[in-house]
Amino acid sequence: MTPRLATKACATTPPRFMRPVAEYFDAAVAMEYERLVDPSGRTRIPEELIHDTAGLGVPHYSAYLHEIFGAFERMALEDDKTVPHVPLTTTTITTVTRAQIDAQWLFYEATEEMTPAQFCNALAIRLNVIPRHLQLLGSKCNCGYVYPVDDAKSLEHLFSCARSSPVSFTTRHNLIRDTIIRVARNFGITCSKEPTCFTYTSGQHRRPDILFHTEPSPIAIDVSLVAGNPNSDIGDDIKQKEKEKQDAHKVAVENSNCRFYPFVMATRGLLGTDATNF
């Protein structure tokens, strides 16, 4: 059964008859995602993340049987040709500590940019789990930190400690910068990397990361990543970094008749307000 077929079945079958089928379908989908995260089947996805838009965002058919059937029943009785839209997920989990709200990115397309294994690992990171074969329990970071049982704490340390990986923070920053440039150029937008055409009154040698040659005015952005801090809200940390970027670049950029956006994101994927507006 496919999701489209499941929706049609829920729309045309009274809930009391459809419930066993819907519950089986929901369980089967969750199991398939767990196998995607860990082919051994030994890693469990937290139940509260399966049907939440901040997690997997998988439709929860068994929880919305009455809503689906009722909506299509009203459509038939009122002879309304508009297909009703029934939300089948929840948004109970705060997104300030997680990745972007939209789970549509989970529809993976094979490209040269991300291998299937990388996608599976990225999915696990989004869900705060570490596949069993990659578990770090008991091992030590180069800084001396001992990884605990809690996968979420291990992941936060991996992303925030400069000694946890041979990949430096600068390399990570540059990869994101270059990805943004590549996407823009694919859409025909001319970009300049680290432009030096702006004059800073502070006398410091500064420059934004990217200048997009757009009309009616060019746009400059400066990329920054913020790691999670257990003692603060990641949303507040992003806002603080955005303010720092605005203070550093906005005047110089606007004096050249350009617009400036700080492109700040958390290491877990959450985009700042200015990055979203950009």
PDB file of C-alpha atoms in Angstrom:
ATOM      1  CA  MET A   1       0.000   0.000   0.000  1.00  0.00           C
ATOM      2  CA  THR A   2       1.260   3.484  -0.884  1.00  0.00           C
ATOM      3  CA  PRO A   3       0.476   6.733   1.033  1.00  0.00           C
ATOM      4  CA  ARG A   4      -1.856   7.855  -1.779  1.00  0.00           C
ATOM      5  CA  LEU A   5      -3.737   4.570  -1.668  1.00  0.00           C
ATOM      6  CA  ALA A   6      -3.860   4.730   2.140  1.00  0.00           C
ATOM      7  CA  THR A   7      -5.456   8.181   1.954  1.00  0.00           C
ATOM      8  CA  LYS A   8      -8.074   6.983  -0.535  1.00  0.00           C
ATOM      9  CA  ALA A   9      -8.840   3.960   1.625  1.00  0.00           C
ATOM     10  CA  CYS A  10      -9.275   6.149   4.724  1.00  0.00           C
ATOM     11  CA  ALA A  11     -11.478   8.537   2.757  1.00  0.00           C
ATOM     12  CA  THR A  12     -13.871   5.850   1.531  1.00  0.00           C
ATOM     13  CA  THR A  13     -13.914   3.334   4.409  1.00  0.00           C
ATOM     14  CA  PRO A  14     -15.650   3.999   7.738  1.00  0.00           C
ATOM     15  CA  PRO A  15     -13.058   4.434  10.523  1.00  0.00           C
ATOM     16  CA  ARG A  16     -14.231   1.409  12.534  1.00  0.00           C
ATOM     17  CA  PHE A  17     -13.360  -0.862   9.600  1.00  0.00           C
ATOM     18  CA  MET A  18     -10.248   0.988   8.517  1.00  0.00           C
ATOM     19  CA  ARG A  19      -8.498   1.281  11.891  1.00  0.00           C
ATOM     20  CA  PRO A  20      -6.677  -2.098  11.917  1.00  0.00           C
ATOM     21  CA  VAL A  21      -5.363  -1.467   8.392  1.00  0.00           C
ATOM     22  CA  ALA A  22      -4.267   2.104   9.214  1.00  0.00           C
ATOM     23  CA  GLU A  23      -2.504   1.012  12.401  1.00  0.00           C
ATOM     24  CA  TYR A  24      -0.664  -1.724  10.514  1.00  0.00           C
ATOM     25  CA  PHE A  25       0.338   0.728   7.780  1.00  0.00           C
ATOM     26  CA  ASP A  26       1.624   3.301  10.302  1.00  0.00           C
ATOM     27  CA  ALA A  27       3.688   0.639  12.083  1.00  0.00           C
ATOM     28  CA  ALA A  28       5.110  -0.678   8.795  1.00  0.00           C
ATOM     29  CA  VAL A  29       6.166   2.808   7.669  1.00  0.00           C
ATOM     30  CA  ALA A  30       7.876   3.489  11.012  1.00  0.00           C
ATOM     31  CA  MET A  31       9.711   0.170  10.744  1.00  0.00           C
ATOM     32  CA  GLU A  32      10.931   0.996   7.231  1.00  0.00           C
ATOM     33  CA  TYR A  33      12.338   4.322   8.412  1.00  0.00           C
ATOM     34  CA  GLU A  34      14.106   2.587  11.289  1.00  0.00           C
ATOM     35  CA  ARG A  35      15.674   0.204   8.781  1.00  0.00           C
ATOM     36  CA  LEU A  36      16.704   3.208   6.708  1.00  0.00           C
ATOM     37  CA  VAL A  37      18.458   4.763   9.714  1.00  0.00           C
ATOM     38  CA  ASP A  38      19.999   1.445  10.747  1.00  0.00           C
ATOM     39  CA  PRO A  39      19.762  -1.580   8.390  1.00  0.00           C
ATOM     40  CA  SER A  40      20.382  -3.907  11.361  1.00  0.00           C
ATOM     41  CA  GLY A  41      17.027  -2.827  12.795  1.00  0.00           C
ATOM     42  CA  ARG A  42      18.513  -2.239  16.253  1.00  0.00           C
ATOM     43  CA  THR A  43      18.054   1.551  16.388  1.00  0.00           C
ATOM     44  CA  ARG A  44      14.661   2.857  17.460  1.00  0.00           C
ATOM     45  CA  ILE A  45      13.275   6.228  16.381  1.00  0.00           C
ATOM     46  CA  PRO A  46      11.604   8.124  19.257  1.00  0.00           C
ATOM     47  CA  GLU A  47       7.865   7.673  18.812  1.00  0.00           C
ATOM     48  CA  GLU A  48       7.125  11.372  19.286  1.00  0.00           C
ATOM     49  CA  LEU A  49       9.280  12.223  16.250  1.00  0.00           C
ATOM     50  CA  ILE A  50       7.728   9.851  13.726  1.00  0.00           C
ATOM     51  CA  HIS A  51       4.621  11.901  12.966  1.00  0.00           C
ATOM     52  CA  ASP A  52       5.932  15.352  13.913  1.00  0.00           C
ATOM     53  CA  THR A  53       6.890  17.894  11.267  1.00  0.00           C
ATOM     54  CA  ALA A  54      10.105  18.610  13.193  1.00  0.00           C
ATOM     55  CA  GLY A  55      11.030  14.933  12.916  1.00  0.00           C
ATOM     56  CA  LEU A  56      10.065  12.539  10.156  1.00  0.00           C
ATOM     57  CA  GLY A  57       6.758  14.206   9.374  1.00  0.00           C
ATOM     58  CA  VAL A  58       5.174  10.858   8.410  1.00  0.00           C
ATOM     59  CA  PRO A  59       1.353  10.953   8.029  1.00  0.00           C
ATOM     60  CA  HIS A  60      -0.402   9.454  11.051  1.00  0.00           C
ATOM     61  CA  TYR A  61      -3.358   7.792   9.388  1.00  0.00           C
ATOM     62  CA  SER A  62      -4.668   5.872  12.389  1.00  0.00           C
ATOM     63  CA  ALA A  63      -4.891   9.087  14.456  1.00  0.00           C
ATOM     64  CA  TYR A  64      -6.823  11.039  11.801  1.00  0.00           C
ATOM     65  CA  LEU A  65      -9.241   8.444  10.459  1.00  0.00           C
ATOM     66  CA  HIS A  66     -12.362  10.361  11.493  1.00  0.00           C
ATOM     67  CA  GLU A  67     -11.024  13.655  10.111  1.00  0.00           C
ATOM     68  CA  ILE A  68     -10.164  12.111   6.732  1.00  0.00           C
ATOM     69  CA  PHE A  69     -13.432  10.214   6.346  1.00  0.00           C
ATOM     70  CA  GLY A  70     -15.483  13.177   7.560  1.00  0.00           C
ATOM     71  CA  ALA A  71     -13.837  15.629   5.175  1.00  0.00           C
ATOM     72  CA  PHE A  72     -14.419  13.455   2.117  1.00  0.00           C
ATOM     73  CA  GLU A  73     -17.937  12.611   3.251  1.00  0.00           C
ATOM     74  CA  ARG A  74     -18.785  16.332   3.408  1.00  0.00           C
ATOM     75  CA  MET A  75     -17.242  16.811  -0.034  1.00  0.00           C
ATOM     76  CA  ALA A  76     -19.500  14.098  -1.472  1.00  0.00           C
ATOM     77  CA  LEU A  77     -22.669  15.274   0.266  1.00  0.00           C
ATOM     78  CA  GLU A  78     -22.143  18.926  -0.688  1.00  0.00           C
ATOM     79  CA  ASP A  79     -21.039  18.024  -4.236  1.00  0.00           C
ATOM     80  CA  ASP A  80     -17.856  20.025  -3.709  1.00  0.00           C
ATOM     81  CA  LYS A  81     -15.201  19.256  -6.334  1.00  0.00           C
ATOM     82  CA  THR A  82     -12.381  20.651  -4.170  1.00  0.00           C
ATOM     83  CA  VAL A  83     -10.352  17.847  -2.622  1.00  0.00           C
ATOM     84  CA  PRO A  84     -10.117  18.555   1.127  1.00  0.00           C
ATOM     85  CA  HIS A  85      -6.736  18.893   2.773  1.00  0.00           C
ATOM     86  CA  VAL A  86      -6.491  17.181   6.147  1.00  0.00           C
ATOM     87  CA  PRO A  87      -3.257  17.724   8.153  1.00  0.00           C
ATOM     88  CA  LEU A  88      -1.924  14.293   9.085  1.00  0.00           C
ATOM     89  CA  THR A  89       1.032  15.321  11.238  1.00  0.00           C
ATOM     90  CA  THR A  90       1.593  17.158  14.503  1.00  0.00           C
ATOM     91  CA  THR A  91       3.788  20.139  15.377  1.00  0.00           C
ATOM     92  CA  THR A  92       4.108  19.600  19.114  1.00  0.00           C
ATOM     93  CA  ILE A  93       7.910  19.618  19.187  1.00  0.00           C
ATOM     94  CA  THR A  94       9.651  22.975  19.359  1.00  0.00           C
ATOM     95  CA  THR A  95      11.775  23.621  16.313  1.00  0.00           C
ATOM     96  CA  VAL A  96      14.204  26.043  17.944  1.00  0.00           C
ATOM     97  CA  THR A  97      16.443  23.135  18.939  1.00  0.00           C
ATOM     98  CA  ARG A  98      15.870  21.063  15.839  1.00  0.00           C
ATOM     99  CA  ALA A  99      16.181  21.366  12.097  1.00  0.00           C
ATOM    100  CA  GLN A 100      13.819  23.212   9.801  1.00  0.00           C
ATOM    101  CA  ILE A 101      10.107  22.587  10.255  1.00  0.00           C
ATOM    102  CA  ASP A 102       9.477  21.263   6.752  1.00  0.00           C
ATOM    103  CA  ALA A 103      10.039  17.515   6.443  1.00  0.00           C
ATOM    104  CA  GLN A 104       9.723  17.528   2.648  1.00  0.00           C
ATOM    105  CA  TRP A 105      13.485  17.323   2.315  1.00  0.00           C
ATOM    106  CA  LEU A 106      13.181  13.706   3.449  1.00  0.00           C
ATOM    107  CA  PHE A 107      12.183  12.730  -0.076  1.00  0.00           C
ATOM    108  CA  TYR A 108      15.654  11.680  -1.149  1.00  0.00           C
ATOM    109  CA  GLU A 109      16.832  11.964  -4.734  1.00  0.00           C
ATOM    110  CA  ALA A 110      20.036  10.193  -5.673  1.00  0.00           C
ATOM    111  CA  THR A 111      22.631  12.771  -6.651  1.00  0.00           C
ATOM    112  CA  GLU A 112      26.376  13.009  -6.662  1.00  0.00           C
ATOM    113  CA  GLU A 113      26.170  15.451  -3.755  1.00  0.00           C
ATOM    114  CA  MET A 114      24.942  12.978  -1.143  1.00  0.00           C
ATOM    115  CA  THR A 115      25.346   9.216  -1.080  1.00  0.00           C
ATOM    116  CA  PRO A 116      22.594   6.969   0.325  1.00  0.00           C
ATOM    117  CA  ALA A 117      24.774   6.319   3.404  1.00  0.00           C
ATOM    118  CA  GLN A 118      25.226  10.056   3.989  1.00  0.00           C
ATOM    119  CA  PHE A 119      21.490  10.611   3.676  1.00  0.00           C
ATOM    120  CA  CYS A 120      20.794   7.868   6.230  1.00  0.00           C
ATOM    121  CA  ASN A 121      23.274   9.435   8.649  1.00  0.00           C
ATOM    122  CA  ALA A 122      21.771  12.904   8.109  1.00  0.00           C
ATOM    123  CA  LEU A 123      18.322  11.462   8.821  1.00  0.00           C
ATOM    124  CA  ALA A 124      19.601   9.882  12.049  1.00  0.00           C
ATOM    125  CA  ILE A 125      21.134  13.199  13.140  1.00  0.00           C
ATOM    126  CA  ARG A 126      17.828  14.999  12.517  1.00  0.00           C
ATOM    127  CA  LEU A 127      16.092  12.446  14.753  1.00  0.00           C
ATOM    128  CA  ASN A 128      18.682  12.666  17.552  1.00  0.00           C
ATOM    129  CA  VAL A 129      19.736   9.029  17.201  1.00  0.00           C
ATOM    130  CA  ILE A 130      23.027   7.353  16.350  1.00  0.00           C
ATOM    131  CA  PRO A 131      22.831   4.039  14.429  1.00  0.00           C
ATOM    132  CA  ARG A 132      24.062   1.130  16.525  1.00  0.00           C
ATOM    133  CA  HIS A 133      27.121   0.515  14.359  1.00  0.00           C
ATOM    134  CA  LEU A 134      28.211   4.128  14.889  1.00  0.00           C
ATOM    135  CA  GLN A 135      27.528   4.318  18.629  1.00  0.00           C
ATOM    136  CA  LEU A 136      30.097   6.241  20.641  1.00  0.00           C
ATOM    137  CA  LEU A 137      29.142   5.036  24.139  1.00  0.00           C
ATOM    138  CA  GLY A 138      32.218   4.846  26.372  1.00  0.00           C
ATOM    139  CA  SER A 139      34.640   6.230  23.796  1.00  0.00           C
ATOM    140  CA  LYS A 140      36.535   9.481  24.296  1.00  0.00           C
ATOM    141  CA  CYS A 141      36.730  12.632  22.251  1.00  0.00           C
ATOM    142  CA  ASN A 142      40.201  14.050  21.610  1.00  0.00           C
ATOM    143  CA  CYS A 143      39.345  16.744  24.176  1.00  0.00           C
ATOM    144  CA  GLY A 144      38.831  14.106  26.880  1.00  0.00           C
ATOM    145  CA  TYR A 145      35.013  14.150  26.872  1.00  0.00           C
ATOM    146  CA  VAL A 146      33.501  10.690  27.423  1.00  0.00           C
ATOM    147  CA  TYR A 147      30.480  10.064  25.228  1.00  0.00           C
ATOM    148  CA  PRO A 148      27.387   9.148  27.320  1.00  0.00           C
ATOM    149  CA  VAL A 149      24.423   6.859  26.685  1.00  0.00           C
ATOM    150  CA  ASP A 150      22.325   9.826  25.519  1.00  0.00           C
ATOM    151  CA  ASP A 151      22.670  10.048  21.721  1.00  0.00           C
ATOM    152  CA  ALA A 152      21.493  13.683  21.687  1.00  0.00           C
ATOM    153  CA  LYS A 153      24.292  14.805  24.027  1.00  0.00           C
ATOM    154  CA  SER A 154      26.860  12.891  21.977  1.00  0.00           C
ATOM    155  CA  LEU A 155      25.676  14.568  18.781  1.00  0.00           C
ATOM    156  CA  GLU A 156      25.751  18.042  20.338  1.00  0.00           C
ATOM    157  CA  HIS A 157      29.343  17.489  21.458  1.00  0.00           C
ATOM    158  CA  LEU A 158      30.361  16.205  18.024  1.00  0.00           C
ATOM    159  CA  PHE A 159      29.044  19.379  16.400  1.00  0.00           C
ATOM    160  CA  SER A 160      30.392  21.860  18.951  1.00  0.00           C
ATOM    161  CA  CYS A 161      33.863  20.512  19.810  1.00  0.00           C
ATOM    162  CA  ALA A 162      36.709  21.609  17.536  1.00  0.00           C
ATOM    163  CA  ARG A 163      38.697  18.461  18.411  1.00  0.00           C
ATOM    164  CA  SER A 164      35.951  15.910  17.730  1.00  0.00           C
ATOM    165  CA  SER A 165      36.700  15.733  13.999  1.00  0.00           C
ATOM    166  CA  PRO A 166      39.615  16.272  11.617  1.00  0.00           C
ATOM    167  CA  VAL A 167      37.243  18.525   9.631  1.00  0.00           C
ATOM    168  CA  SER A 168      37.752  22.074  10.926  1.00  0.00           C
ATOM    169  CA  PHE A 169      34.995  24.604  11.556  1.00  0.00           C
ATOM    170  CA  THR A 170      36.424  26.699   8.709  1.00  0.00           C
ATOM    171  CA  THR A 171      36.149  23.779   6.286  1.00  0.00           C
ATOM    172  CA  ARG A 172      32.538  23.211   7.339  1.00  0.00           C
ATOM    173  CA  HIS A 173      31.775  26.911   6.879  1.00  0.00           C
ATOM    174  CA  ASN A 174      33.354  26.971   3.425  1.00  0.00           C
ATOM    175  CA  LEU A 175      31.444  23.888   2.299  1.00  0.00           C
ATOM    176  CA  ILE A 176      28.152  25.607   3.134  1.00  0.00           C
ATOM    177  CA  ARG A 177      29.265  28.835   1.453  1.00  0.00           C
ATOM    178  CA  ASP A 178      30.296  26.995  -1.707  1.00  0.00           C
ATOM    179  CA  THR A 179      27.039  24.993  -1.754  1.00  0.00           C
ATOM    180  CA  ILE A 180      24.998  28.217  -1.672  1.00  0.00           C
ATOM    181  CA  ILE A 181      27.073  29.606  -4.539  1.00  0.00           C
ATOM    182  CA  ARG A 182      26.663  26.430  -6.592  1.00  0.00           C
ATOM    183  CA  VAL A 183      22.886  26.411  -6.157  1.00  0.00           C
ATOM    184  CA  ALA A 184      22.607  30.090  -7.087  1.00  0.00           C
ATOM    185  CA  ARG A 185      24.734  29.627 -10.200  1.00  0.00           C
ATOM    186  CA  ASN A 186      22.615  26.643 -11.223  1.00  0.00           C
ATOM    187  CA  PHE A 187      19.688  29.074 -11.332  1.00  0.00           C
ATOM    188  CA  GLY A 188      21.642  31.532 -13.448  1.00  0.00           C
ATOM    189  CA  ILE A 189      22.539  33.982 -10.650  1.00  0.00           C
ATOM    190  CA  THR A 190      26.058  35.410 -10.916  1.00  0.00           C
ATOM    191  CA  CYS A 191      27.962  35.274  -7.617  1.00  0.00           C
ATOM    192  CA  SER A 192      31.246  36.615  -6.293  1.00  0.00           C
ATOM    193  CA  LYS A 193      33.000  34.747  -3.496  1.00  0.00           C
ATOM    194  CA  GLU A 194      34.379  36.899  -0.662  1.00  0.00           C
ATOM    195  CA  PRO A 195      34.051  40.233  -2.516  1.00  0.00           C
ATOM    196  CA  THR A 196      36.468  43.014  -1.527  1.00  0.00           C
ATOM    197  CA  CYS A 197      34.514  45.897  -3.052  1.00  0.00           C
ATOM    198  CA  PHE A 198      33.096  47.194   0.246  1.00  0.00           C
ATOM    199  CA  THR A 199      34.698  49.869   2.422  1.00  0.00           C
ATOM    200  CA  TYR A 200      34.512  49.480   6.205  1.00  0.00           C
ATOM    201  CA  THR A 201      34.765  52.618   8.316  1.00  0.00           C
ATOM    202  CA  SER A 202      36.336  50.597  11.138  1.00  0.00           C
ATOM    203  CA  GLY A 203      39.446  50.217   9.013  1.00  0.00           C
ATOM    204  CA  GLN A 204      39.383  46.465   9.481  1.00  0.00           C
ATOM    205  CA  HIS A 205      39.846  44.161   6.513  1.00  0.00           C
ATOM    206  CA  ARG A 206      36.376  42.603   6.410  1.00  0.00           C
ATOM    207  CA  ARG A 207      34.332  41.097   3.633  1.00  0.00           C
ATOM    208  CA  PRO A 208      31.044  39.178   3.365  1.00  0.00           C
ATOM    209  CA  ASP A 209      31.116  35.614   2.086  1.00  0.00           C
ATOM    210  CA  ILE A 210      29.035  36.007  -1.072  1.00  0.00           C
ATOM    211  CA  LEU A 211      27.797  38.818  -3.299  1.00  0.00           C
ATOM    212  CA  PHE A 212      24.835  37.965  -5.560  1.00  0.00           C
ATOM    213  CA  HIS A 213      24.628  40.208  -8.619  1.00  0.00           C
ATOM    214  CA  THR A 214      20.848  40.555  -8.632  1.00  0.00           C
ATOM    215  CA  GLU A 215      18.440  43.284  -9.768  1.00  0.00           C
ATOM    216  CA  PRO A 216      17.368  45.872  -8.755  1.00  0.00           C
ATOM    217  CA  SER A 217      20.156  45.742  -6.153  1.00  0.00           C
ATOM    218  CA  PRO A 218      22.874  43.174  -5.382  1.00  0.00           C
ATOM    219  CA  ILE A 219      22.640  41.100  -2.201  1.00  0.00           C
ATOM    220  CA  ALA A 220      25.517  40.201   0.114  1.00  0.00           C
ATOM    221  CA  ILE A 221      25.421  37.489   2.776  1.00  0.00           C
ATOM    222  CA  ASP A 222      27.823  36.306   5.446  1.00  0.00           C
ATOM    223  CA  VAL A 223      27.580  32.674   6.570  1.00  0.00           C
ATOM    224  CA  SER A 224      27.928  31.531  10.162  1.00  0.00           C
ATOM    225  CA  LEU A 225      27.173  28.313  12.048  1.00  0.00           C
ATOM    226  CA  VAL A 226      26.077  28.188  15.675  1.00  0.00           C
ATOM    227  CA  ALA A 227      26.499  25.069  17.810  1.00  0.00           C
ATOM    228  CA  GLY A 228      23.958  24.054  20.426  1.00  0.00           C
ATOM    229  CA  ASN A 229      24.610  25.199  23.977  1.00  0.00           C
ATOM    230  CA  PRO A 230      22.866  23.330  26.818  1.00  0.00           C
ATOM    231  CA  ASN A 231      22.823  26.542  28.882  1.00  0.00           C
ATOM    232  CA  SER A 232      21.050  28.695  26.288  1.00  0.00           C
ATOM    233  CA  ASP A 233      18.331  28.615  23.648  1.00  0.00           C
ATOM    234  CA  ILE A 234      19.703  27.979  20.155  1.00  0.00           C
ATOM    235  CA  GLY A 235      17.181  30.452  18.760  1.00  0.00           C
ATOM    236  CA  ASP A 236      18.614  33.203  20.982  1.00  0.00           C
ATOM    237  CA  ASP A 237      22.153  32.226  19.981  1.00  0.00           C
ATOM    238  CA  ILE A 238      21.224  32.560  16.306  1.00  0.00           C
ATOM    239  CA  LYS A 239      19.662  36.002  16.886  1.00  0.00           C
ATOM    240  CA  GLN A 240      22.791  37.163  18.719  1.00  0.00           C
ATOM    241  CA  LYS A 241      25.020  36.010  15.865  1.00  0.00           C
ATOM    242  CA  GLU A 242      22.720  37.718  13.345  1.00  0.00           C
ATOM    243  CA  LYS A 243      23.083  40.986  15.269  1.00  0.00           C
ATOM    244  CA  GLU A 244      26.881  40.639  15.262  1.00  0.00           C
ATOM    245  CA  LYS A 245      26.874  40.105  11.503  1.00  0.00           C
ATOM    246  CA  GLN A 246      24.568  43.075  10.950  1.00  0.00           C
ATOM    247  CA  ASP A 247      26.817  45.316  13.062  1.00  0.00           C
ATOM    248  CA  ALA A 248      29.896  44.168  11.147  1.00  0.00           C
ATOM    249  CA  HIS A 249      28.668  44.350   7.544  1.00  0.00           C
ATOM    250  CA  LYS A 250      25.339  46.131   7.066  1.00  0.00           C
ATOM    251  CA  VAL A 251      26.563  49.752   6.885  1.00  0.00           C
ATOM    252  CA  ALA A 252      29.433  48.986   4.513  1.00  0.00           C
ATOM    253  CA  VAL A 253      27.218  46.918   2.217  1.00  0.00           C
ATOM    254  CA  GLU A 254      24.328  49.408   2.151  1.00  0.00           C
ATOM    255  CA  ASN A 255      26.747  52.279   1.446  1.00  0.00           C
ATOM    256  CA  SER A 256      27.436  50.492  -1.837  1.00  0.00           C
ATOM    257  CA  ASN A 257      23.704  50.316  -2.645  1.00  0.00           C
ATOM    258  CA  CYS A 258      23.495  46.618  -1.834  1.00  0.00           C
ATOM    259  CA  ARG A 259      21.381  44.679   0.637  1.00  0.00           C
ATOM    260  CA  PHE A 260      22.829  42.534   3.406  1.00  0.00           C
ATOM    261  CA  TYR A 261      21.513  39.374   5.073  1.00  0.00           C
ATOM    262  CA  PRO A 262      23.342  37.408   7.768  1.00  0.00           C
ATOM    263  CA  PHE A 263      23.013  33.736   6.836  1.00  0.00           C
ATOM    264  CA  VAL A 264      23.146  32.096  10.274  1.00  0.00           C
ATOM    265  CA  MET A 265      22.185  28.496  10.901  1.00  0.00           C
ATOM    266  CA  ALA A 266      22.546  25.988  13.714  1.00  0.00           C
ATOM    267  CA  THR A 267      24.747  22.954  13.255  1.00  0.00           C
ATOM    268  CA  ARG A 268      21.565  20.848  13.443  1.00  0.00           C
ATOM    269  CA  GLY A 269      20.060  22.675  10.448  1.00  0.00           C
ATOM    270  CA  LEU A 270      17.812  25.360  11.937  1.00  0.00           C
ATOM    271  CA  LEU A 271      17.941  28.517   9.806  1.00  0.00           C
ATOM    272  CA  GLY A 272      17.872  31.988  11.306  1.00  0.00           C
ATOM    273  CA  THR A 273      15.124  34.465  10.435  1.00  0.00           C
ATOM    274  CA  ASP A 274      17.362  36.519   8.142  1.00  0.00           C
ATOM    275  CA  ALA A 275      18.571  33.395   6.324  1.00  0.00           C
ATOM    276  CA  THR A 276      14.959  32.367   5.751  1.00  0.00           C
ATOM    277  CA  ASN A 277      14.076  35.861   4.496  1.00  0.00           C
ATOM    278  CA  PHE A 278      17.050  35.747   2.131  1.00  0.00           C
TER     279      PHE A 278
END
